[in-house]
Amino acid sequence: MTTSAPATQARQRSETVIVFALSLAAMVVSMMQTLVVPILGLIQSDLETTPANVSWVTTATLLSAAVFTPLLGRFGDQHGKKKTLVGVLVVMVAGSVLAAVTHSLLWLIVGRVLQGAATAIFPLALSVLREEIRPARLPGAMALVSGTLAFGSGLALVAVGLLTSGDHPDYRSAFWLATGLAALALIAVVVLVPATRETTGGRTDVLGALTLAVTLVLLLLAISQGHEWGWSSARTLGCFAGAVVMAAVWTLVERKVREPLVDMRMFAHRPVLFANLAGLLVGFGSFALFIGVSYLVQMPSKIADYGFDASILRASVEFLLPGTLVSLLAAPVGGKLVRHHGPRPVLLLASLAGTLGFAWLALDHGHTFSVIAGGMLVGAGISFGYAAMPAVIVGSVPPHQTGIANGINSISRSTGSAIGSAMVTTVLASKSIEHLPPGLPKLPAESQFTLTFVIAGVAFLLVSLVAALGLRKIHTLRSVAVAGAAPAADAETAGATR
């Protein structure tokens, strides 16, 4: 008895530092997604380019994440999670440095591609947690790491607002911040995360990776560039059609190869499929909040007759930071709820919080308190959603598929974010204020912000439908751990295909 207590304490300390290192890495990854949102105008002005060209600074990261996340998630399962984590973080540091020093739009986009590859860190981190953390602490650990995604996205907006608030703002300071945080995360992973004990080995499904990459690139190109190209243009419709064709080709390839990148039985397994649908909806809502609120509060009230005349700094600190902090505080709460009640009730709670938050924003976005409080509710909903989805994945797939399954779930959230960003841009541009003084740029009508928040609220409401219909039989992680995760998941997957 006396010798077991110190050993238990040492194990707890070891698990704590692992969770810290992986949470830091996940936070830095999520910051890369929203880092450039407030500074696109500065980049366009400094590099003397067009809005269409500068939009590739965000699109490149999205496409890179779509290509590399599932591939590196699978590679980590096969050849070592820590080794893959370290390699990806090195690439992210290199991409951040390149983005910070270049004066060329082309090389800035290349840097953003390298940063986008780091999205694979999140599924790799969850695979490490499943291997290193005891079952009793696993839901809380996964929820905390997942919660840093919502926190990091909001933190990036706040940090960039602070860094570009002077008289002579320089967008490169944001990338130097990214470099420092990425280097810190790299050191933390190298020092604190143990080497992988379990690997599956095997060949890399290159053909499956290529066909999946082409599918996702075509889909995300259409979503992210549709507003610029025109939703009914030949390029947009061609990309959508190409994505459908390539999805069919990818499915055929994965059914034929001996060691597929994605086990299609796992991909079609009901809890995994519905968790990915939930990821799409929560990702949609998160970007609708960030972009919608940011644009709303910066509207000139004397001209538009609504808005708060906020600077980028004030929009970030006063209006977005409270929701960001709530999302971080809600993460461990979500972990405890997942541990004791399973992911389904937590996903229902996420739906309730997000729906109420967006309903509040839709009904009253003319008062500071309402905008902040509505954003805080949505922030809690995002965090609860991120806490529940990895638990669904881990409770539904065998250990050797954890990385690729969570990688696909990460892509579903990124796709939802891209759709959310495109939705906000399209809705706000579809109706402008009439009778503006000559010489002023077009400003969206207030009704378009209301519509944006209503659409995002409906997305969160659909999350409850996903949880009610698709996750009725999902186990808590505690029961999975007792029964044996891999056999249970394999049995369920096989049953689902019968």
Short mmCIF file of C-alpha atoms in Angstrom, two decimals:
data_model
loop_
_atom_site.label_atom_id
_atom_site.label_comp_id
_atom_site.label_asym_id
_atom_site.label_seq_id
_atom_site.Cartn_x
_atom_site.Cartn_y
_atom_site.Cartn_z
CA MET A 1 0.00 0.00 0.00
CA THR A 2 2.74 2.44 0.92
CA THR A 3 4.70 1.80 -2.27
CA SER A 4 1.68 2.09 -4.58
CA ALA A 5 0.75 5.64 -3.52
CA PRO A 6 3.99 7.27 -4.79
CA ALA A 7 3.73 5.25 -8.01
CA THR A 8 0.15 6.44 -8.52
CA GLN A 9 1.15 10.05 -7.89
CA ALA A 10 4.03 9.75 -10.34
CA ARG A 11 1.68 8.30 -12.96
CA GLN A 12 -0.75 11.18 -12.42
CA ARG A 13 2.03 13.75 -12.82
CA SER A 14 3.22 12.02 -15.99
CA GLU A 15 -0.29 12.04 -17.44
CA THR A 16 -0.73 15.72 -16.52
CA VAL A 17 2.40 16.84 -18.36
CA ILE A 18 1.43 14.76 -21.41
CA VAL A 19 -2.00 16.41 -21.49
CA PHE A 20 -0.37 19.84 -21.09
CA ALA A 21 2.03 19.28 -24.00
CA LEU A 22 -0.67 17.97 -26.30
CA SER A 23 -3.12 20.72 -25.31
CA LEU A 24 -0.49 23.34 -26.17
CA ALA A 25 0.11 21.70 -29.54
CA ALA A 26 -3.63 21.51 -30.30
CA MET A 27 -4.11 25.14 -29.28
CA VAL A 28 -1.36 26.29 -31.66
CA VAL A 29 -2.92 24.27 -34.49
CA SER A 30 -6.34 25.86 -34.01
CA MET A 31 -4.74 29.32 -33.92
CA MET A 32 -3.42 28.76 -37.44
CA GLN A 33 -7.00 28.52 -38.76
CA THR A 34 -8.16 31.98 -37.59
CA LEU A 35 -4.81 33.79 -37.33
CA VAL A 36 -5.12 35.58 -40.67
CA VAL A 37 -8.83 36.47 -40.52
CA PRO A 38 -8.30 39.96 -38.97
CA ILE A 39 -5.22 40.79 -41.07
CA LEU A 40 -6.28 39.88 -44.61
CA GLY A 41 -6.76 43.58 -45.37
CA LEU A 42 -3.25 44.37 -44.09
CA ILE A 43 -1.75 41.55 -46.17
CA GLN A 44 -3.59 42.73 -49.27
CA SER A 45 -2.38 46.30 -48.79
CA ASP A 46 1.22 45.41 -47.91
CA LEU A 47 1.67 42.94 -50.77
CA GLU A 48 -0.34 45.10 -53.20
CA THR A 49 -2.60 42.30 -54.36
CA THR A 50 -6.32 41.75 -54.97
CA PRO A 51 -8.99 40.41 -52.57
CA ALA A 52 -9.30 37.31 -54.77
CA ASN A 53 -5.57 36.60 -54.53
CA VAL A 54 -5.30 37.26 -50.79
CA SER A 55 -8.19 34.86 -50.11
CA TRP A 56 -5.77 32.05 -50.97
CA VAL A 57 -3.94 32.81 -47.71
CA THR A 58 -6.87 31.17 -45.90
CA THR A 59 -7.84 28.69 -48.62
CA ALA A 60 -4.31 27.23 -48.86
CA THR A 61 -4.33 26.27 -45.19
CA LEU A 62 -7.74 24.65 -45.50
CA LEU A 63 -6.73 22.61 -48.55
CA SER A 64 -3.44 21.57 -46.96
CA ALA A 65 -5.27 20.37 -43.85
CA ALA A 66 -7.67 18.36 -45.98
CA VAL A 67 -4.82 16.62 -47.80
CA PHE A 68 -2.44 15.91 -44.92
CA THR A 69 -4.65 15.32 -41.85
CA PRO A 70 -6.05 11.87 -42.73
CA LEU A 71 -2.75 10.76 -44.29
CA LEU A 72 -0.61 11.77 -41.29
CA GLY A 73 -3.19 10.46 -38.82
CA ARG A 74 -2.90 7.04 -40.45
CA PHE A 75 0.89 7.35 -40.74
CA GLY A 76 1.10 7.99 -36.99
CA ASP A 77 -0.95 4.88 -36.23
CA GLN A 78 1.33 2.82 -38.47
CA HIS A 79 4.81 4.17 -37.76
CA GLY A 80 4.77 6.06 -34.46
CA LYS A 81 2.67 8.88 -33.10
CA LYS A 82 5.38 10.89 -31.35
CA LYS A 83 7.73 10.70 -34.31
CA THR A 84 4.96 11.95 -36.59
CA LEU A 85 3.96 14.67 -34.09
CA VAL A 86 7.50 16.00 -33.93
CA GLY A 87 7.87 15.98 -37.71
CA VAL A 88 4.59 17.86 -38.20
CA LEU A 89 5.54 20.48 -35.59
CA VAL A 90 8.89 21.03 -37.32
CA VAL A 91 6.98 21.64 -40.56
CA MET A 92 4.68 24.11 -38.77
CA VAL A 93 7.65 26.05 -37.36
CA ALA A 94 9.20 26.20 -40.84
CA GLY A 95 5.94 27.40 -42.37
CA SER A 96 5.49 30.08 -39.71
CA VAL A 97 9.03 31.39 -40.21
CA LEU A 98 8.54 31.48 -43.98
CA ALA A 99 5.26 33.39 -43.62
CA ALA A 100 6.92 35.87 -41.25
CA VAL A 101 9.96 36.70 -43.40
CA THR A 102 8.63 36.62 -46.96
CA HIS A 103 7.49 39.63 -48.94
CA SER A 104 5.95 37.51 -51.67
CA LEU A 105 2.32 36.39 -51.78
CA LEU A 106 3.35 33.11 -53.41
CA TRP A 107 5.78 32.22 -50.63
CA LEU A 108 3.30 33.37 -48.00
CA ILE A 109 0.81 30.89 -49.44
CA VAL A 110 3.50 28.18 -49.35
CA GLY A 111 4.08 28.99 -45.67
CA ARG A 112 0.35 28.70 -45.03
CA VAL A 113 0.33 25.30 -46.77
CA LEU A 114 3.03 24.13 -44.35
CA GLN A 115 1.05 25.52 -41.42
CA GLY A 116 -2.08 23.74 -42.64
CA ALA A 117 -0.34 20.36 -42.57
CA ALA A 118 -0.10 20.81 -38.80
CA THR A 119 -3.84 20.21 -38.48
CA ALA A 120 -2.88 16.53 -38.28
CA ILE A 121 -1.54 17.23 -34.77
CA PHE A 122 -5.03 17.00 -33.26
CA PRO A 123 -5.89 13.41 -34.27
CA LEU A 124 -2.32 12.36 -33.45
CA ALA A 125 -2.69 13.91 -29.98
CA LEU A 126 -5.90 11.96 -29.34
CA SER A 127 -4.15 8.74 -30.41
CA VAL A 128 -1.37 9.44 -27.88
CA LEU A 129 -3.93 10.10 -25.15
CA ARG A 130 -5.67 6.80 -25.84
CA GLU A 131 -2.35 5.01 -25.46
CA GLU A 132 -0.94 6.89 -22.45
CA ILE A 133 -3.88 7.98 -20.26
CA ARG A 134 -5.76 5.66 -17.93
CA PRO A 135 -9.43 5.02 -18.89
CA ALA A 136 -10.72 6.87 -15.82
CA ARG A 137 -8.97 10.08 -16.89
CA LEU A 138 -9.25 9.66 -20.65
CA PRO A 139 -12.56 11.53 -21.22
CA GLY A 140 -11.36 14.56 -19.26
CA ALA A 141 -7.99 14.55 -21.01
CA MET A 142 -9.57 14.34 -24.46
CA ALA A 143 -12.08 17.06 -23.58
CA LEU A 144 -9.32 19.39 -22.40
CA VAL A 145 -7.23 18.88 -25.52
CA SER A 146 -10.34 19.27 -27.68
CA GLY A 147 -11.43 22.37 -25.76
CA THR A 148 -8.19 24.10 -26.64
CA LEU A 149 -9.33 24.05 -30.27
CA ALA A 150 -12.15 26.50 -29.56
CA PHE A 151 -9.94 28.45 -27.17
CA GLY A 152 -7.05 28.69 -29.64
CA SER A 153 -9.30 29.88 -32.47
CA GLY A 154 -10.60 32.76 -30.36
CA LEU A 155 -7.21 33.47 -28.79
CA ALA A 156 -5.67 33.98 -32.23
CA LEU A 157 -8.21 36.69 -33.01
CA VAL A 158 -7.50 38.44 -29.71
CA ALA A 159 -3.71 38.17 -30.04
CA VAL A 160 -3.70 39.48 -33.60
CA GLY A 161 -5.94 42.36 -32.52
CA LEU A 162 -3.41 43.30 -29.86
CA LEU A 163 -0.41 42.95 -32.18
CA THR A 164 -1.92 45.09 -34.95
CA SER A 165 -3.47 47.82 -32.80
CA GLY A 166 -0.73 50.46 -33.23
CA ASP A 167 -0.41 53.27 -35.74
CA HIS A 168 1.82 51.19 -38.03
CA PRO A 169 0.49 47.62 -37.85
CA ASP A 170 2.57 44.85 -39.39
CA TYR A 171 0.81 41.58 -40.20
CA ARG A 172 4.13 39.69 -39.92
CA SER A 173 4.02 40.06 -36.13
CA ALA A 174 1.15 37.55 -36.13
CA PHE A 175 3.34 34.98 -37.88
CA TRP A 176 6.25 35.61 -35.51
CA LEU A 177 3.81 34.88 -32.66
CA ALA A 178 2.85 31.67 -34.43
CA THR A 179 6.53 30.77 -34.80
CA GLY A 180 7.23 31.23 -31.10
CA LEU A 181 4.19 29.21 -30.00
CA ALA A 182 4.91 26.44 -32.51
CA ALA A 183 8.52 26.20 -31.29
CA LEU A 184 7.29 26.05 -27.68
CA ALA A 185 4.85 23.28 -28.56
CA LEU A 186 7.63 21.38 -30.36
CA ILE A 187 9.88 21.54 -27.29
CA ALA A 188 7.01 20.45 -25.03
CA VAL A 189 6.20 17.43 -27.20
CA VAL A 190 9.85 16.38 -27.54
CA VAL A 191 10.49 16.62 -23.78
CA LEU A 192 7.15 15.61 -22.23
CA VAL A 193 5.46 13.13 -24.58
CA PRO A 194 6.77 9.54 -24.39
CA ALA A 195 7.75 7.55 -27.44
CA THR A 196 5.04 5.46 -29.09
CA ARG A 197 4.71 1.96 -27.66
CA GLU A 198 2.29 0.55 -30.23
CA THR A 199 2.49 0.73 -34.01
CA THR A 200 0.57 -1.27 -36.59
CA GLY A 201 3.12 -1.07 -39.40
CA GLY A 202 2.00 -1.79 -42.95
CA ARG A 203 2.11 0.02 -46.25
CA THR A 204 0.84 3.52 -46.89
CA ASP A 205 -2.21 3.55 -49.14
CA VAL A 206 -0.85 6.13 -51.59
CA LEU A 207 -3.67 5.74 -54.13
CA GLY A 208 -6.31 6.08 -51.41
CA ALA A 209 -4.57 9.15 -50.02
CA LEU A 210 -4.36 10.78 -53.47
CA THR A 211 -8.00 10.14 -54.39
CA LEU A 212 -9.21 11.36 -50.98
CA ALA A 213 -7.01 14.45 -51.30
CA VAL A 214 -8.39 15.28 -54.75
CA THR A 215 -11.95 14.78 -53.48
CA LEU A 216 -11.46 17.12 -50.54
CA VAL A 217 -9.53 19.74 -52.54
CA LEU A 218 -12.29 19.94 -55.17
CA LEU A 219 -15.01 20.16 -52.51
CA LEU A 220 -13.25 22.80 -50.43
CA LEU A 221 -12.22 24.81 -53.48
CA ALA A 222 -15.88 25.11 -54.48
CA ILE A 223 -16.95 26.03 -50.95
CA SER A 224 -14.19 28.53 -50.22
CA GLN A 225 -14.02 30.19 -53.66
CA GLY A 226 -17.68 29.95 -54.65
CA HIS A 227 -18.45 33.49 -53.55
CA GLU A 228 -15.52 34.85 -55.59
CA TRP A 229 -16.16 32.69 -58.66
CA GLY A 230 -19.98 32.79 -58.47
CA TRP A 231 -22.02 29.91 -57.07
CA SER A 232 -23.49 29.08 -60.49
CA SER A 233 -20.21 29.51 -62.41
CA ALA A 234 -18.72 26.67 -64.42
CA ARG A 235 -15.67 26.50 -62.12
CA THR A 236 -17.75 26.17 -58.94
CA LEU A 237 -20.20 23.64 -60.37
CA GLY A 238 -17.34 21.75 -62.00
CA CYS A 239 -15.52 21.45 -58.67
CA PHE A 240 -18.65 20.17 -56.93
CA ALA A 241 -19.28 17.65 -59.71
CA GLY A 242 -15.64 16.59 -59.68
CA ALA A 243 -15.78 16.08 -55.91
CA VAL A 244 -18.77 13.74 -56.29
CA VAL A 245 -17.01 11.72 -59.00
CA MET A 246 -13.76 11.50 -57.05
CA ALA A 247 -15.60 10.48 -53.89
CA ALA A 248 -16.98 7.51 -55.81
CA VAL A 249 -13.50 6.69 -57.13
CA TRP A 250 -12.03 6.96 -53.61
CA THR A 251 -14.70 4.62 -52.22
CA LEU A 252 -13.96 2.08 -54.95
CA VAL A 253 -10.21 2.28 -54.31
CA GLU A 254 -10.61 1.80 -50.54
CA ARG A 255 -12.77 -1.27 -51.08
CA LYS A 256 -10.19 -2.87 -53.38
CA VAL A 257 -6.78 -2.24 -51.76
CA ARG A 258 -5.41 -4.67 -49.18
CA GLU A 259 -4.48 -2.04 -46.55
CA PRO A 260 -6.83 0.92 -47.12
CA LEU A 261 -6.19 4.38 -45.74
CA VAL A 262 -9.75 4.38 -44.40
CA ASP A 263 -11.63 1.21 -43.48
CA MET A 264 -14.95 1.94 -45.20
CA ARG A 265 -16.80 -0.17 -42.62
CA MET A 266 -15.43 2.14 -39.93
CA PHE A 267 -16.19 5.22 -42.03
CA ALA A 268 -19.83 4.13 -42.50
CA HIS A 269 -20.23 2.91 -38.90
CA ARG A 270 -23.23 4.80 -37.57
CA PRO A 271 -21.67 6.55 -34.52
CA VAL A 272 -18.58 7.57 -36.53
CA LEU A 273 -20.68 8.81 -39.43
CA PHE A 274 -22.93 10.87 -37.16
CA ALA A 275 -19.96 12.20 -35.17
CA ASN A 276 -18.55 13.52 -38.44
CA LEU A 277 -21.91 15.12 -39.24
CA ALA A 278 -21.88 16.74 -35.78
CA GLY A 279 -18.34 17.98 -36.47
CA LEU A 280 -19.50 19.58 -39.70
CA LEU A 281 -22.33 21.42 -37.89
CA VAL A 282 -20.25 22.57 -34.91
CA GLY A 283 -17.44 23.76 -37.20
CA PHE A 284 -20.04 25.68 -39.21
CA GLY A 285 -21.37 27.36 -36.07
CA SER A 286 -17.94 28.26 -34.73
CA PHE A 287 -16.91 30.25 -37.80
CA ALA A 288 -20.36 31.82 -38.09
CA LEU A 289 -19.79 33.16 -34.57
CA PHE A 290 -16.21 34.39 -35.07
CA ILE A 291 -16.78 36.08 -38.43
CA GLY A 292 -20.37 37.19 -37.86
CA VAL A 293 -19.71 38.88 -34.52
CA SER A 294 -16.41 40.36 -35.71
CA TYR A 295 -18.06 41.99 -38.73
CA LEU A 296 -21.14 43.08 -36.76
CA VAL A 297 -19.34 44.97 -34.02
CA GLN A 298 -17.04 46.76 -36.49
CA MET A 299 -19.97 48.27 -38.40
CA PRO A 300 -20.02 52.12 -38.26
CA SER A 301 -23.17 52.86 -36.25
CA LYS A 302 -23.68 56.43 -37.53
CA ILE A 303 -23.72 55.26 -41.15
CA ALA A 304 -25.25 51.79 -40.87
CA ASP A 305 -27.57 52.62 -37.95
CA TYR A 306 -26.33 49.47 -36.19
CA GLY A 307 -23.00 48.13 -34.97
CA PHE A 308 -20.54 49.30 -32.33
CA ASP A 309 -17.78 51.15 -34.26
CA ALA A 310 -15.30 48.65 -32.81
CA SER A 311 -11.69 48.41 -33.89
CA ILE A 312 -10.13 45.00 -34.56
CA LEU A 313 -8.64 45.14 -31.06
CA ARG A 314 -11.92 46.00 -29.35
CA ALA A 315 -13.84 43.41 -31.41
CA SER A 316 -11.38 40.74 -30.34
CA VAL A 317 -10.89 41.62 -26.67
CA GLU A 318 -14.31 42.92 -25.66
CA PHE A 319 -16.64 40.83 -27.81
CA LEU A 320 -14.82 37.58 -28.67
CA LEU A 321 -12.49 36.96 -25.72
CA PRO A 322 -15.29 36.21 -23.16
CA GLY A 323 -16.65 33.41 -25.33
CA THR A 324 -13.12 32.11 -25.87
CA LEU A 325 -12.48 31.94 -22.11
CA VAL A 326 -15.82 30.23 -21.51
CA SER A 327 -14.92 27.59 -24.09
CA LEU A 328 -11.69 26.84 -22.23
CA LEU A 329 -13.45 26.64 -18.84
CA ALA A 330 -16.20 24.44 -20.29
CA ALA A 331 -13.73 21.85 -21.63
CA PRO A 332 -12.96 20.03 -18.34
CA VAL A 333 -16.65 20.23 -17.38
CA GLY A 334 -17.52 18.54 -20.65
CA GLY A 335 -14.90 15.88 -19.95
CA LYS A 336 -16.43 15.04 -16.59
CA LEU A 337 -19.89 14.88 -18.10
CA VAL A 338 -18.67 12.59 -20.89
CA ARG A 339 -16.98 10.34 -18.34
CA HIS A 340 -20.08 9.91 -16.18
CA HIS A 341 -22.91 10.16 -18.70
CA GLY A 342 -21.41 9.42 -22.09
CA PRO A 343 -20.99 11.70 -25.12
CA ARG A 344 -24.62 11.75 -26.25
CA PRO A 345 -26.02 13.93 -23.40
CA VAL A 346 -23.02 16.26 -23.74
CA LEU A 347 -23.68 16.68 -27.45
CA LEU A 348 -27.32 17.46 -26.63
CA LEU A 349 -26.11 20.06 -24.12
CA ALA A 350 -23.82 21.51 -26.78
CA SER A 351 -26.78 21.81 -29.12
CA LEU A 352 -28.89 23.54 -26.47
CA ALA A 353 -26.18 26.07 -25.53
CA GLY A 354 -25.31 26.87 -29.15
CA THR A 355 -28.93 27.21 -30.24
CA LEU A 356 -29.80 29.50 -27.32
CA GLY A 357 -26.69 31.61 -27.91
CA PHE A 358 -27.42 32.18 -31.58
CA ALA A 359 -31.12 32.78 -30.87
CA TRP A 360 -30.09 35.50 -28.42
CA LEU A 361 -27.78 37.06 -31.01
CA ALA A 362 -30.51 36.94 -33.66
CA LEU A 363 -33.12 38.55 -31.41
CA ASP A 364 -30.88 41.21 -29.85
CA HIS A 365 -27.51 42.17 -31.32
CA GLY A 366 -27.90 45.87 -30.58
CA HIS A 367 -26.61 45.78 -27.01
CA THR A 368 -23.08 44.94 -25.90
CA PHE A 369 -24.23 42.61 -23.13
CA SER A 370 -26.38 40.54 -25.51
CA VAL A 371 -23.60 40.10 -28.07
CA ILE A 372 -21.11 39.05 -25.38
CA ALA A 373 -23.52 36.77 -23.51
CA GLY A 374 -24.79 35.14 -26.70
CA GLY A 375 -21.20 34.52 -27.76
CA MET A 376 -20.40 32.98 -24.38
CA LEU A 377 -23.28 30.51 -24.72
CA VAL A 378 -22.12 29.56 -28.20
CA GLY A 379 -18.53 29.23 -26.91
CA ALA A 380 -19.72 26.75 -24.28
CA GLY A 381 -21.66 24.85 -26.94
CA ILE A 382 -18.62 24.59 -29.20
CA SER A 383 -16.47 23.33 -26.32
CA PHE A 384 -19.03 20.71 -25.26
CA GLY A 385 -19.32 19.57 -28.87
CA TYR A 386 -15.56 19.23 -29.21
CA ALA A 387 -15.45 17.29 -25.92
CA ALA A 388 -18.09 14.81 -27.03
CA MET A 389 -16.97 13.98 -30.57
CA PRO A 390 -13.57 12.40 -29.79
CA ALA A 391 -15.28 10.28 -27.11
CA VAL A 392 -17.71 8.99 -29.75
CA ILE A 393 -14.79 8.14 -32.06
CA VAL A 394 -12.66 6.45 -29.38
CA GLY A 395 -15.67 4.51 -28.11
CA SER A 396 -16.50 3.26 -31.60
CA VAL A 397 -13.24 2.28 -33.33
CA PRO A 398 -10.36 -0.05 -32.45
CA PRO A 399 -7.12 1.55 -31.20
CA HIS A 400 -5.24 1.13 -34.48
CA GLN A 401 -7.86 3.26 -36.28
CA THR A 402 -7.98 6.09 -33.72
CA GLY A 403 -5.69 8.43 -35.67
CA ILE A 404 -7.38 8.12 -39.05
CA ALA A 405 -10.90 8.23 -37.53
CA ASN A 406 -10.15 11.42 -35.62
CA GLY A 407 -8.38 12.78 -38.69
CA ILE A 408 -11.55 12.40 -40.74
CA ASN A 409 -13.50 14.05 -37.91
CA SER A 410 -11.04 16.97 -37.97
CA ILE A 411 -11.65 17.33 -41.70
CA SER A 412 -15.41 17.38 -41.11
CA ARG A 413 -14.96 20.29 -38.70
CA SER A 414 -12.66 22.11 -41.13
CA THR A 415 -15.19 21.59 -43.91
CA GLY A 416 -17.93 22.95 -41.65
CA SER A 417 -15.75 25.97 -40.86
CA ALA A 418 -15.21 26.61 -44.57
CA ILE A 419 -18.95 26.35 -45.24
CA GLY A 420 -19.63 28.68 -42.29
CA SER A 421 -17.15 31.25 -43.59
CA ALA A 422 -18.61 31.05 -47.10
CA MET A 423 -22.14 31.31 -45.73
CA VAL A 424 -21.42 34.46 -43.73
CA THR A 425 -19.65 36.09 -46.68
CA THR A 426 -22.45 35.22 -49.11
CA VAL A 427 -25.31 36.22 -46.81
CA LEU A 428 -23.76 39.55 -45.83
CA ALA A 429 -23.02 40.42 -49.46
CA SER A 430 -26.47 39.48 -50.74
CA LYS A 431 -28.25 42.58 -49.42
CA SER A 432 -26.71 45.99 -48.79
CA ILE A 433 -27.89 49.15 -47.06
CA GLU A 434 -29.67 51.44 -49.49
CA HIS A 435 -29.06 55.17 -49.90
CA LEU A 436 -25.53 55.28 -48.53
CA PRO A 437 -23.58 58.52 -49.07
CA PRO A 438 -21.62 58.44 -52.36
CA GLY A 439 -18.06 57.15 -52.22
CA LEU A 440 -18.66 54.74 -49.32
CA PRO A 441 -18.23 50.97 -49.76
CA LYS A 442 -21.30 48.76 -49.61
CA LEU A 443 -22.36 47.72 -46.11
CA PRO A 444 -24.55 44.69 -45.34
CA ALA A 445 -28.10 45.33 -44.20
CA GLU A 446 -28.70 44.54 -40.54
CA SER A 447 -31.21 41.84 -41.50
CA GLN A 448 -28.34 39.84 -43.01
CA PHE A 449 -26.65 39.50 -39.62
CA THR A 450 -29.94 38.33 -38.15
CA LEU A 451 -30.21 35.74 -40.94
CA THR A 452 -26.63 34.62 -40.34
CA PHE A 453 -27.29 33.96 -36.65
CA VAL A 454 -30.58 32.19 -37.43
CA ILE A 455 -28.87 29.84 -39.89
CA ALA A 456 -26.07 29.09 -37.38
CA GLY A 457 -28.68 28.47 -34.66
CA VAL A 458 -30.45 25.97 -36.90
CA ALA A 459 -27.11 24.22 -37.47
CA PHE A 460 -26.66 23.80 -33.71
CA LEU A 461 -30.27 22.66 -33.38
CA LEU A 462 -29.54 19.91 -35.91
CA VAL A 463 -26.73 18.69 -33.64
CA SER A 464 -29.41 17.53 -31.18
CA LEU A 465 -31.07 15.59 -34.00
CA VAL A 466 -27.74 13.97 -34.81
CA ALA A 467 -27.24 12.98 -31.16
CA ALA A 468 -30.80 11.69 -30.78
CA LEU A 469 -30.88 9.61 -33.96
CA GLY A 470 -27.30 8.56 -34.49
CA LEU A 471 -25.78 8.06 -31.05
CA ARG A 472 -28.44 6.16 -29.17
CA LYS A 473 -26.26 3.12 -28.48
CA ILE A 474 -22.89 4.75 -27.98
CA HIS A 475 -21.04 3.58 -24.87
CA THR A 476 -19.32 5.69 -22.27
CA LEU A 477 -15.53 5.41 -22.41
CA ARG A 478 -15.58 3.73 -19.01
CA SER A 479 -17.74 0.87 -20.30
CA VAL A 480 -15.64 0.58 -23.44
CA ALA A 481 -12.49 0.36 -21.36
CA VAL A 482 -13.96 -2.39 -19.19
CA ALA A 483 -15.30 -4.38 -22.11
CA GLY A 484 -12.25 -3.89 -24.30
CA ALA A 485 -12.28 -1.08 -26.81
CA ALA A 486 -10.93 -2.86 -29.82
CA PRO A 487 -13.07 -6.02 -29.73
CA ALA A 488 -16.21 -4.06 -28.95
CA ALA A 489 -15.62 -1.61 -31.75
CA ASP A 490 -14.78 -4.33 -34.24
CA ALA A 491 -17.89 -6.25 -33.34
CA GLU A 492 -20.10 -3.20 -33.65
CA THR A 493 -18.50 -2.22 -36.96
CA ALA A 494 -19.02 -5.67 -38.36
CA GLY A 495 -22.58 -5.69 -37.12
CA ALA A 496 -23.27 -2.37 -38.74
CA THR A 497 -22.33 -3.74 -42.12
CA ARG A 498 -24.52 -6.80 -41.97
#
